[in-house]
Amino acid sequence: MTELLTAAQMRAIEQAAIESGQVTGLELMERAGRGVVEAILEEWPELATTSHRAVVLCGPGNNGGDGFVVARLLRDRGWEVEVFLYGDPDRLPPDAMVNYERWCSLGPVEPATHYADGDRSVFTTHQDVFVDALFGTGLKRPFPPELESFYSLARNGAVYGYHTVAVDLPSGICSDSGRILHEAEFDEANDWWCIDADLTVTFHAARPGHFLRHGPHCCGKLEIKDIGLTHRCAKSMIVQTKPSGFLWKQAWAHKYHHGHALILSGGVGKGGAARLAARGALRIGAGLVTVGCPPAALQENAARLDAIMLRSIYNSQTEGLRRARPAPQGGRDTAPPLGPGATLAGLLEDTRINALCLGPGLGQDRARALAPAALAAKRATVLDADALTAFADDPAELFSMLHDRCVLTPHGGEFARLFPDIAERLAEPATAGPAYSKVDATRDAAARAGCTVLFKGPDTVIASPGGRAAINSAHYDRAAPWLATAGSGDVLAGFIAGLLARGLHPMQAAETAAWLHVECARAFGPGLIAEDLPEMLPKVFREFGA
């Protein structure tokens, strides 16, 4: 488990440590600056051998104080260092002021605003490292346009062969949301007013903004340095979670101990998504998995499934009666020949079926017809794809049927259809920090729906109605761009259903499934298609001892 701290939580931890006498603010600043220098030399060992040149941009707060420490420590190593300050030095916080004065005894500080409109004369010679110590996690306003020269410097490092290092977070990014703070009129494709770092060095714990929205793109590589703080987990802590021993199977158990998942499927030619989900549920450890399809689709599914069982399920009791009665005398029944079928409510009288999955390839009409019976049974239930879109015209109808054992798994479009006002707020310009985040949006959605919500994306967020939230980030060393392929979401729904069948709590099942989903993609690599994901689970399980 990796704990993530909001800016306010981090400030509270630092303040508590200072007030307890455990450490002083100056000591924390010195440790932070030393951590940045260590990270630079670890990332680029060639910079440790001889002297080099750095440009350090310091801001008006304690992030700027960290920058003055970095400048001093690099100079102590024989580097040539140019330091620029944005803001009035007389208004620096006390600890930052001390380090400003320490630097001033060694070298000059240039006002950053003397160089505007991309004037590269700000830089006297070629630099090896540009250090962004402007705002860090304290940013509450957009990147100042008068610092365009430094913005251009950070953007052109790859062209001119130097490295950009951000202290805490690239300036321009909101630490709680990962969104770029900007004016109301903002073209995201062209107005990228944020420092692009090659390396971001943060302290004690990462922030949500390192993993959400624009954060991973702007951070480059993320390094977390220990500065000697301790803390207790806050109630609203955001975490990244990977599985532990609960995925083991007991030697004495039989298949029903591991649960029975029912995956509801659509009609003829529409069963591929449900079969992907079913394969995922079986591979992740459900003892039994059944695909429930319309009677006409039995033969198609039987030709594609072996270990997965099949049952035909009518949309309703009325349909079952209609299909069962003989054709009118002298007339002709135009319905296709069907095998025996059951209603969903009747099938769920078997209490050994303890988890359901509705949505993948189900069809909106069939989803709307089956949802009431599925949800009335109060089994652990995953709702994905068509089971969400089917209620886009009246989300309240769906919410009235949900219970706390449900998991909703919308992507961005489905989320906007179910929670239009929340999605609209998330899409509003982020003009001040802390900006409304995907974590906030997912928590609000879970509270409204009364169940766990998994909001899909490279920065997947899972939230429970009680406010717990987890970020499952496919970034940095967990990047898995191959997941952007048809059917991968259906497999994820099956993973969750399988874990629910095994008895995991909905939040735990969603977190674990999302983590395994990314690990399966990483284990396979380029060329991945959805069918490959379940087949990588045995390898992933072996690697972490499950």
Coordinates of C-alpha atoms in Angstrom, one line a residue:
M1 CA 0.0 0.0 0.0
T2 CA 1.3 3.4 -1.0
E3 CA -0.2 6.3 0.9
L4 CA -0.8 9.5 -0.9
L5 CA -1.1 12.9 0.9
T6 CA -2.9 16.0 -0.2
A7 CA -1.1 19.3 0.2
A8 CA -3.1 20.1 3.3
Q9 CA -2.3 16.7 4.9
M10 CA 1.4 17.1 4.1
R11 CA 1.4 20.6 5.7
A12 CA -0.4 19.2 8.8
I13 CA 2.2 16.4 9.2
E14 CA 5.1 18.8 8.8
Q15 CA 3.6 21.3 11.3
A16 CA 2.9 18.6 13.8
A17 CA 6.5 17.4 13.6
I18 CA 7.8 20.9 14.1
E19 CA 5.4 21.7 17.0
S20 CA 6.4 18.4 18.7
G21 CA 10.0 19.4 18.7
Q22 CA 10.9 16.4 16.5
V23 CA 12.4 18.6 13.8
T24 CA 12.7 22.3 12.8
G25 CA 11.4 23.8 9.6
L26 CA 15.0 24.6 8.6
E27 CA 16.1 21.0 9.1
L28 CA 13.2 19.8 6.9
M29 CA 14.2 22.3 4.2
E30 CA 17.8 21.2 4.4
R31 CA 16.8 17.5 4.1
A32 CA 14.6 18.3 1.2
G33 CA 17.3 20.1 -0.7
R34 CA 19.8 17.4 0.0
G35 CA 17.3 14.8 -1.3
V36 CA 16.9 16.7 -4.6
V37 CA 20.7 16.8 -5.1
E38 CA 20.9 13.1 -4.2
A39 CA 18.2 12.3 -6.7
I40 CA 19.9 14.3 -9.5
L41 CA 23.1 12.5 -9.0
E42 CA 21.4 9.1 -8.8
E43 CA 19.5 9.7 -12.0
W44 CA 22.4 11.1 -13.9
P45 CA 25.6 9.6 -12.4
E46 CA 27.8 11.4 -15.0
L47 CA 26.9 14.7 -13.3
A48 CA 28.7 13.5 -10.1
T49 CA 32.1 13.2 -11.6
T50 CA 33.0 16.8 -12.5
S51 CA 31.5 20.2 -12.0
H52 CA 28.6 21.3 -14.0
R53 CA 26.2 24.2 -14.3
A54 CA 22.6 24.6 -13.0
V55 CA 19.9 27.2 -13.2
V56 CA 17.6 27.3 -10.1
L57 CA 14.3 29.1 -10.2
C58 CA 13.0 29.8 -6.7
G59 CA 9.5 30.8 -5.8
P60 CA 8.0 33.0 -3.1
G61 CA 7.3 30.2 -0.6
N62 CA 9.0 27.3 1.1
N63 CA 9.5 25.5 -2.2
G64 CA 11.7 28.4 -3.1
G65 CA 13.6 27.8 0.2
D66 CA 14.2 24.2 -1.0
G67 CA 15.6 25.7 -4.2
F68 CA 18.1 27.9 -2.3
V69 CA 19.3 24.8 -0.4
V70 CA 19.7 22.9 -3.7
A71 CA 21.7 25.8 -5.2
R72 CA 24.0 26.0 -2.2
L73 CA 24.7 22.2 -2.1
L74 CA 25.4 22.1 -5.8
R75 CA 27.8 25.0 -5.4
D76 CA 29.5 23.1 -2.6
R77 CA 30.2 20.4 -5.2
G78 CA 31.9 22.9 -7.4
W79 CA 29.0 23.6 -9.7
E80 CA 28.4 27.0 -11.3
V81 CA 24.9 28.0 -10.2
E82 CA 22.6 30.8 -11.3
V83 CA 19.7 31.6 -9.0
F84 CA 16.5 33.5 -9.9
L85 CA 13.7 34.5 -7.5
Y86 CA 10.1 35.1 -8.4
G87 CA 8.7 37.4 -5.8
D88 CA 9.8 39.9 -3.2
P89 CA 12.6 38.5 -1.1
D90 CA 11.4 40.6 1.9
R91 CA 8.2 38.6 1.9
L92 CA 9.8 35.1 2.0
P93 CA 8.7 32.8 4.8
P94 CA 11.2 32.7 7.7
D95 CA 12.9 29.4 6.8
A96 CA 13.1 30.3 3.2
M97 CA 14.5 33.7 4.2
V98 CA 17.3 32.0 6.1
N99 CA 18.3 30.0 3.1
Y100 CA 18.0 32.9 0.8
E101 CA 20.4 34.9 3.0
R102 CA 22.8 31.9 3.1
W103 CA 22.8 31.8 -0.7
C104 CA 23.3 35.5 -1.0
S105 CA 26.5 35.2 1.0
L106 CA 27.7 32.9 -1.8
G107 CA 26.3 34.4 -5.0
P108 CA 23.7 36.8 -6.5
V109 CA 20.0 36.3 -6.9
E110 CA 18.5 37.6 -10.1
P111 CA 14.8 38.8 -10.2
A112 CA 13.0 36.3 -12.5
T113 CA 10.6 38.8 -13.9
H114 CA 13.4 40.9 -15.5
Y115 CA 13.4 38.4 -18.4
A116 CA 10.1 38.2 -20.2
D117 CA 8.7 37.2 -23.6
G118 CA 11.1 34.2 -24.0
D119 CA 14.3 36.3 -23.7
R120 CA 17.0 33.6 -23.5
S121 CA 19.6 36.1 -22.4
V122 CA 18.5 35.2 -18.9
F123 CA 20.9 32.2 -19.2
T124 CA 24.5 33.3 -19.5
T125 CA 25.9 29.9 -20.7
H126 CA 24.7 26.4 -21.4
Q127 CA 23.3 24.6 -18.4
D128 CA 23.2 21.0 -17.5
V129 CA 20.3 21.1 -15.0
F130 CA 17.3 23.4 -14.6
V131 CA 15.7 23.2 -11.2
D132 CA 12.1 24.2 -10.8
A133 CA 11.6 25.3 -7.2
L134 CA 8.9 27.8 -8.0
F135 CA 5.6 26.6 -6.5
G136 CA 5.6 22.8 -5.8
T137 CA 2.6 21.6 -3.9
G138 CA 1.6 25.0 -2.7
L139 CA 0.3 26.2 -6.1
K140 CA -3.1 27.9 -6.0
R141 CA -2.9 30.0 -9.2
P142 CA -1.9 29.5 -12.8
F143 CA 1.7 29.6 -14.0
P144 CA 2.7 33.2 -14.2
P145 CA 2.9 34.3 -17.9
E146 CA 5.7 36.7 -17.1
L147 CA 8.0 33.7 -16.5
E148 CA 7.7 32.5 -20.1
S149 CA 11.5 32.4 -20.5
F150 CA 11.7 29.7 -17.7
Y151 CA 8.7 27.9 -19.1
S152 CA 10.5 27.7 -22.5
L153 CA 13.7 26.6 -20.8
A154 CA 11.9 23.7 -19.2
R155 CA 10.2 22.7 -22.5
N156 CA 13.4 22.7 -24.5
G157 CA 15.7 20.5 -22.4
A158 CA 15.5 17.6 -24.8
V159 CA 16.5 19.8 -27.7
Y160 CA 19.5 21.5 -26.0
G161 CA 20.6 18.5 -23.9
Y162 CA 19.9 19.5 -20.3
H163 CA 17.7 18.0 -17.6
T164 CA 14.7 19.6 -15.9
V165 CA 14.1 18.7 -12.2
A166 CA 11.0 19.7 -10.3
V167 CA 11.0 20.1 -6.6
D168 CA 7.8 18.5 -5.1
L169 CA 5.8 18.9 -8.3
P170 CA 6.2 20.7 -11.7
S171 CA 5.0 24.3 -11.3
G172 CA 1.6 24.7 -13.0
I173 CA 0.2 21.5 -11.7
C174 CA -2.3 21.3 -8.8
S175 CA -1.0 18.8 -6.3
D176 CA -4.4 17.5 -5.3
S177 CA -5.9 17.0 -8.7
G178 CA -3.0 16.8 -11.3
R179 CA -4.8 19.4 -13.3
I180 CA -3.0 22.3 -14.9
L181 CA -4.2 25.6 -13.3
H182 CA -5.0 28.1 -16.0
E183 CA -7.2 31.0 -16.9
A184 CA -10.8 30.4 -17.9
E185 CA -10.0 30.6 -21.6
F186 CA -7.6 27.7 -22.1
D187 CA -6.8 25.5 -25.1
E188 CA -5.5 22.3 -23.5
A189 CA -3.9 21.2 -26.8
N190 CA -1.9 24.4 -27.3
D191 CA -1.7 26.3 -24.0
W192 CA 0.4 23.9 -21.9
W193 CA 1.3 26.3 -19.1
C194 CA 3.2 23.9 -17.0
I195 CA 6.8 22.9 -16.4
D196 CA 7.7 19.6 -18.1
A197 CA 10.2 17.8 -15.9
D198 CA 12.5 14.9 -16.6
L199 CA 12.6 14.2 -12.9
T200 CA 10.3 15.2 -10.0
V201 CA 11.6 14.8 -6.5
T202 CA 9.0 14.9 -3.7
F203 CA 9.3 14.2 0.0
H204 CA 7.9 11.7 2.5
A205 CA 5.0 10.6 0.4
A206 CA 3.6 11.2 -3.1
R207 CA 0.6 13.5 -3.8
P208 CA -2.5 12.6 -5.8
G209 CA -1.4 15.1 -8.5
H210 CA 1.6 13.0 -9.2
F211 CA -0.7 10.3 -10.5
L212 CA -3.8 12.1 -11.8
R213 CA -4.7 13.8 -15.1
H214 CA -1.7 15.9 -16.4
G215 CA 0.6 15.1 -13.5
P216 CA 2.3 11.9 -14.8
H217 CA 3.0 13.6 -18.2
C218 CA 4.6 16.6 -16.6
C219 CA 6.5 14.8 -13.8
G220 CA 8.7 12.7 -16.0
K221 CA 10.2 10.2 -13.5
L222 CA 9.0 10.4 -9.9
E223 CA 11.4 10.0 -6.9
I224 CA 10.2 10.1 -3.3
K225 CA 12.8 11.1 -0.7
D226 CA 12.6 10.3 3.0
I227 CA 13.0 13.5 5.2
G228 CA 12.5 11.8 8.5
L229 CA 8.8 12.4 9.1
T230 CA 6.4 10.0 10.7
H231 CA 2.6 10.2 10.5
R232 CA -0.6 8.4 11.1
C233 CA -2.9 7.5 8.2
A234 CA -5.7 10.1 7.9
K235 CA -9.2 8.9 7.5
S236 CA -9.5 10.2 4.0
M237 CA -6.1 8.9 2.9
I238 CA -5.9 8.0 -0.8
V239 CA -3.9 4.8 -1.4
Q240 CA -2.6 2.7 -4.2
T241 CA -3.2 -0.9 -3.4
K242 CA -1.7 -4.2 -4.5
P243 CA -2.9 -7.6 -3.4
S244 CA -1.6 -9.6 -0.4
G245 CA -2.3 -13.0 1.0
F246 CA -6.0 -12.9 0.5
L247 CA -5.7 -14.3 -3.0
W248 CA -4.4 -17.7 -1.7
K249 CA -6.7 -20.6 -2.0
Q250 CA -7.2 -23.0 0.9
A251 CA -6.0 -26.6 0.3
W252 CA -9.1 -28.0 1.9
A253 CA -11.6 -25.9 0.0
H254 CA -13.8 -27.1 -2.9
K255 CA -15.1 -25.1 -5.9
Y256 CA -18.2 -23.6 -4.1
H257 CA -16.0 -22.2 -1.4
H258 CA -14.5 -20.0 -4.0
G259 CA -17.9 -18.7 -5.2
H260 CA -20.1 -18.9 -8.3
A261 CA -20.1 -15.9 -10.7
L262 CA -22.9 -15.4 -13.2
I263 CA -22.1 -13.3 -16.2
L264 CA -25.1 -12.1 -18.1
S265 CA -24.7 -12.1 -21.9
G266 CA -26.4 -10.6 -24.9
G267 CA -27.9 -12.3 -27.9
V268 CA -26.6 -14.0 -31.0
G269 CA -23.4 -12.4 -32.2
K270 CA -23.2 -10.3 -29.0
G271 CA -21.6 -12.7 -26.6
G272 CA -17.9 -11.9 -27.0
A273 CA -17.7 -9.3 -24.3
A274 CA -19.4 -11.6 -21.8
R275 CA -17.1 -14.5 -22.6
L276 CA -14.1 -12.2 -22.0
A277 CA -15.6 -11.2 -18.6
A278 CA -16.3 -14.9 -17.8
R279 CA -12.8 -16.0 -18.7
G280 CA -11.4 -13.2 -16.4
A281 CA -13.7 -14.3 -13.5
L282 CA -12.6 -17.9 -13.8
R283 CA -8.9 -17.1 -14.1
I284 CA -8.9 -14.8 -11.1
G285 CA -10.2 -17.7 -9.0
A286 CA -14.0 -18.0 -8.9
G287 CA -14.8 -21.6 -8.3
L288 CA -17.5 -21.7 -10.9
V289 CA -18.5 -19.3 -13.7
T290 CA -21.7 -19.4 -15.7
V291 CA -22.6 -17.3 -18.7
G292 CA -26.4 -16.6 -18.8
C293 CA -27.5 -15.9 -22.4
P294 CA -30.7 -15.8 -24.4
P295 CA -31.8 -19.3 -25.5
A296 CA -31.0 -18.5 -29.1
A297 CA -27.3 -17.8 -28.3
L298 CA -26.7 -21.1 -26.5
Q299 CA -25.1 -22.9 -29.4
E300 CA -22.8 -20.0 -30.3
N301 CA -21.5 -19.8 -26.7
A302 CA -21.3 -23.5 -26.3
A303 CA -18.9 -23.6 -29.2
R304 CA -16.6 -21.1 -27.5
L305 CA -16.7 -22.2 -23.8
D306 CA -15.5 -25.3 -22.0
A307 CA -14.7 -24.7 -18.3
I308 CA -17.4 -22.0 -18.2
M309 CA -21.0 -23.3 -17.8
L310 CA -24.0 -22.0 -19.7
R311 CA -27.6 -21.3 -18.8
S312 CA -30.3 -19.7 -21.0
I313 CA -32.0 -16.8 -19.4
Y314 CA -35.1 -15.1 -20.7
N315 CA -35.5 -11.3 -20.3
S316 CA -38.6 -11.8 -18.3
Q317 CA -41.2 -14.3 -17.0
T318 CA -43.5 -13.0 -19.8
E319 CA -41.0 -13.9 -22.5
G320 CA -40.5 -17.3 -21.0
L321 CA -44.2 -18.1 -21.1
R322 CA -44.5 -16.8 -24.7
R323 CA -41.6 -18.9 -25.8
A324 CA -42.9 -22.0 -24.1
R325 CA -46.4 -21.9 -25.6
P326 CA -47.1 -23.7 -29.0
A327 CA -47.5 -21.7 -32.2
P328 CA -51.0 -20.6 -33.0
Q329 CA -53.1 -23.3 -34.9
G330 CA -52.7 -22.8 -38.6
G331 CA -50.1 -20.1 -37.9
R332 CA -46.4 -19.9 -37.7
D333 CA -44.2 -18.8 -34.8
T334 CA -41.6 -16.4 -36.1
A335 CA -39.4 -16.7 -33.1
P336 CA -36.2 -18.8 -33.5
P337 CA -36.2 -22.3 -32.0
L338 CA -35.0 -22.1 -28.5
G339 CA -33.9 -24.5 -25.8
P340 CA -35.3 -24.5 -22.3
G341 CA -34.8 -21.2 -20.5
A342 CA -35.2 -19.7 -17.1
T343 CA -35.9 -16.4 -15.7
L344 CA -33.1 -14.6 -13.8
A345 CA -35.1 -14.4 -10.7
G346 CA -35.7 -18.2 -10.8
L347 CA -32.1 -18.9 -11.5
L348 CA -31.0 -16.8 -8.5
E349 CA -33.0 -19.0 -6.2
D350 CA -29.8 -21.0 -6.2
T351 CA -28.0 -19.2 -3.4
R352 CA -24.7 -20.6 -4.4
I353 CA -24.6 -18.0 -7.2
N354 CA -23.1 -15.2 -5.1
A355 CA -21.8 -12.7 -7.7
L356 CA -23.2 -11.2 -10.9
C357 CA -21.8 -9.2 -13.8
L358 CA -24.2 -7.2 -16.0
G359 CA -23.2 -5.1 -19.0
P360 CA -20.5 -6.5 -21.3
G361 CA -22.3 -7.1 -24.6
L362 CA -25.6 -7.4 -22.8
G363 CA -27.5 -4.9 -24.9
Q364 CA -29.4 -1.9 -23.4
D365 CA -32.9 -3.4 -23.7
R366 CA -31.8 -6.7 -22.1
A367 CA -29.8 -4.8 -19.4
R368 CA -32.9 -2.8 -18.5
A369 CA -35.0 -5.9 -18.4
L370 CA -32.7 -7.9 -16.2
A371 CA -31.4 -5.2 -13.8
P372 CA -34.4 -5.2 -11.5
A373 CA -34.2 -8.9 -10.8
A374 CA -30.4 -8.9 -10.6
L375 CA -30.3 -6.1 -8.1
A376 CA -33.3 -7.3 -6.1
A377 CA -31.4 -10.5 -5.3
K378 CA -28.8 -8.4 -3.3
R379 CA -25.9 -10.4 -4.6
A380 CA -22.5 -8.8 -5.1
T381 CA -22.9 -7.2 -8.5
V382 CA -20.7 -5.5 -11.2
L383 CA -22.5 -3.1 -13.5
D384 CA -20.5 -2.1 -16.6
A385 CA -21.1 -0.9 -20.2
D386 CA -24.7 -1.5 -21.3
A387 CA -25.9 -1.9 -17.8
L388 CA -24.9 1.7 -17.2
T389 CA -25.8 3.2 -20.5
A390 CA -29.3 1.6 -20.4
F391 CA -30.1 4.1 -17.5
A392 CA -28.6 7.2 -19.0
D393 CA -32.1 8.7 -19.5
D394 CA -32.9 8.2 -15.9
P395 CA -29.9 7.5 -13.6
A396 CA -32.1 7.9 -10.5
E397 CA -34.0 4.7 -11.5
L398 CA -30.7 2.8 -11.4
F399 CA -29.6 4.4 -8.2
S400 CA -32.8 3.5 -6.5
M401 CA -32.1 -0.2 -7.1
L402 CA -28.4 -0.3 -6.2
H403 CA -27.1 -1.6 -2.9
D404 CA -23.8 -1.4 -1.1
R405 CA -22.6 -4.7 -2.6
C406 CA -22.5 -3.2 -6.1
V407 CA -19.6 -2.0 -8.1
L408 CA -20.1 0.5 -11.0
T409 CA -17.2 0.6 -13.6
P410 CA -17.8 3.5 -15.9
H411 CA -15.3 5.0 -18.4
G412 CA -15.5 8.8 -18.9
G413 CA -18.4 8.8 -21.3
E414 CA -20.5 6.4 -19.1
F415 CA -19.6 8.4 -16.0
A416 CA -20.9 11.6 -17.7
R417 CA -24.2 9.9 -18.6
L418 CA -24.8 8.7 -15.1
F419 CA -23.4 11.7 -13.2
P420 CA -23.7 14.6 -15.6
D421 CA -23.5 17.4 -13.0
I422 CA -20.4 15.8 -11.4
A423 CA -18.7 15.3 -14.8
E424 CA -19.5 18.9 -15.7
R425 CA -17.9 20.2 -12.6
L426 CA -14.8 18.0 -13.3
A427 CA -14.6 19.5 -16.8
E428 CA -14.8 23.1 -15.6
P429 CA -11.6 25.2 -16.0
A430 CA -9.2 24.7 -13.1
T431 CA -8.4 28.3 -12.3
A432 CA -7.4 27.9 -8.6
G433 CA -6.1 25.2 -6.4
P434 CA -6.9 22.9 -4.9
A435 CA -8.9 22.1 -8.0
Y436 CA -11.8 19.6 -8.1
S437 CA -10.2 16.2 -8.9
K438 CA -11.1 12.9 -10.3
V439 CA -10.9 11.6 -6.7
D440 CA -13.4 14.2 -5.6
A441 CA -15.7 13.3 -8.5
T442 CA -15.5 9.5 -7.9
R443 CA -16.2 10.0 -4.2
D444 CA -19.2 12.2 -5.0
A445 CA -20.5 9.6 -7.5
A446 CA -20.1 6.7 -5.0
A447 CA -21.9 8.7 -2.3
R448 CA -24.8 9.3 -4.7
A449 CA -25.0 5.8 -6.0
G450 CA -24.6 4.2 -2.6
C451 CA -22.0 1.8 -3.8
T452 CA -18.4 1.4 -5.0
V453 CA -17.5 3.3 -8.2
L454 CA -14.5 2.5 -10.3
F455 CA -13.9 5.4 -12.7
K456 CA -11.7 4.0 -15.4
G457 CA -8.7 5.5 -17.2
P458 CA -4.9 5.5 -17.0
D459 CA -5.5 7.1 -13.6
T460 CA -8.3 4.8 -12.5
V461 CA -9.9 6.0 -9.3
I462 CA -12.0 3.7 -7.0
A463 CA -14.2 5.1 -4.2
S464 CA -16.6 3.7 -1.7
P465 CA -19.7 5.4 -0.4
G466 CA -17.9 6.0 2.9
G467 CA -15.3 8.1 1.3
R468 CA -12.3 5.7 1.0
A469 CA -10.5 6.3 -2.3
A470 CA -7.8 4.5 -4.2
I471 CA -5.8 5.6 -7.3
N472 CA -4.6 2.7 -9.5
S473 CA -2.2 4.5 -11.8
A474 CA -0.8 3.0 -15.0
H475 CA 2.1 5.5 -15.1
Y476 CA 5.8 5.7 -14.5
D477 CA 7.2 2.2 -14.0
R478 CA 3.6 0.8 -14.2
A479 CA 2.8 2.3 -17.6
A480 CA 0.6 0.0 -19.6
P481 CA -0.5 1.8 -22.8
W482 CA -1.5 -1.6 -24.3
L483 CA -4.6 -1.6 -22.2
A484 CA -6.2 0.8 -24.7
T485 CA -7.7 -2.0 -26.6
A486 CA -11.2 -3.3 -27.3
G487 CA -12.5 -5.6 -24.6
S488 CA -10.0 -4.8 -21.8
G489 CA -12.8 -3.2 -19.8
D490 CA -14.9 -6.4 -20.1
V491 CA -12.0 -8.4 -18.7
L492 CA -11.7 -6.0 -15.8
A493 CA -15.4 -6.4 -15.0
G494 CA -14.9 -10.1 -15.0
F495 CA -11.9 -9.8 -12.7
I496 CA -14.0 -7.8 -10.2
A497 CA -16.9 -10.3 -10.5
G498 CA -14.6 -13.2 -9.8
L499 CA -13.1 -11.6 -6.7
L500 CA -16.6 -10.7 -5.5
A501 CA -17.5 -14.4 -5.9
R502 CA -14.5 -15.3 -3.8
G503 CA -15.9 -13.1 -1.0
L504 CA -13.9 -9.9 -1.3
H505 CA -15.5 -6.7 -0.2
P506 CA -16.6 -4.6 -3.2
M507 CA -14.0 -1.9 -2.6
Q508 CA -11.2 -4.5 -2.1
A509 CA -12.3 -6.4 -5.1
A510 CA -12.3 -3.3 -7.3
E511 CA -8.9 -2.2 -6.1
T512 CA -7.3 -5.6 -6.5
A513 CA -8.8 -6.2 -9.9
A514 CA -7.6 -2.9 -11.2
W515 CA -4.1 -3.6 -9.9
L516 CA -4.0 -7.1 -11.5
H517 CA -5.4 -5.7 -14.7
V518 CA -2.4 -3.4 -15.1
E519 CA 0.1 -6.0 -14.1
C520 CA -1.3 -8.5 -16.6
A521 CA -0.9 -5.9 -19.4
R522 CA 2.7 -5.1 -18.3
A523 CA 3.5 -8.8 -18.1
F524 CA 2.4 -9.3 -21.8
G525 CA 3.6 -6.0 -23.2
P526 CA 3.1 -4.7 -26.8
G527 CA 0.7 -6.5 -29.0
L528 CA -1.7 -7.2 -26.2
I529 CA -5.4 -7.9 -27.0
A530 CA -8.1 -8.4 -24.4
E531 CA -8.0 -12.2 -24.7
D532 CA -4.4 -12.2 -23.4
L533 CA -5.2 -10.5 -20.1
P534 CA -6.8 -13.5 -18.2
E535 CA -4.1 -15.8 -19.5
M536 CA -1.4 -13.6 -17.9
L537 CA -2.9 -14.0 -14.4
P538 CA -1.1 -17.2 -13.5
K539 CA 2.3 -15.6 -14.3
V540 CA 1.4 -12.5 -12.3
F541 CA 0.2 -14.6 -9.4
R542 CA 3.4 -16.5 -9.3
E543 CA 5.5 -13.4 -9.4
F544 CA 4.0 -12.0 -6.2
G545 CA 3.5 -15.3 -4.5
A546 CA -0.2 -15.9 -4.7

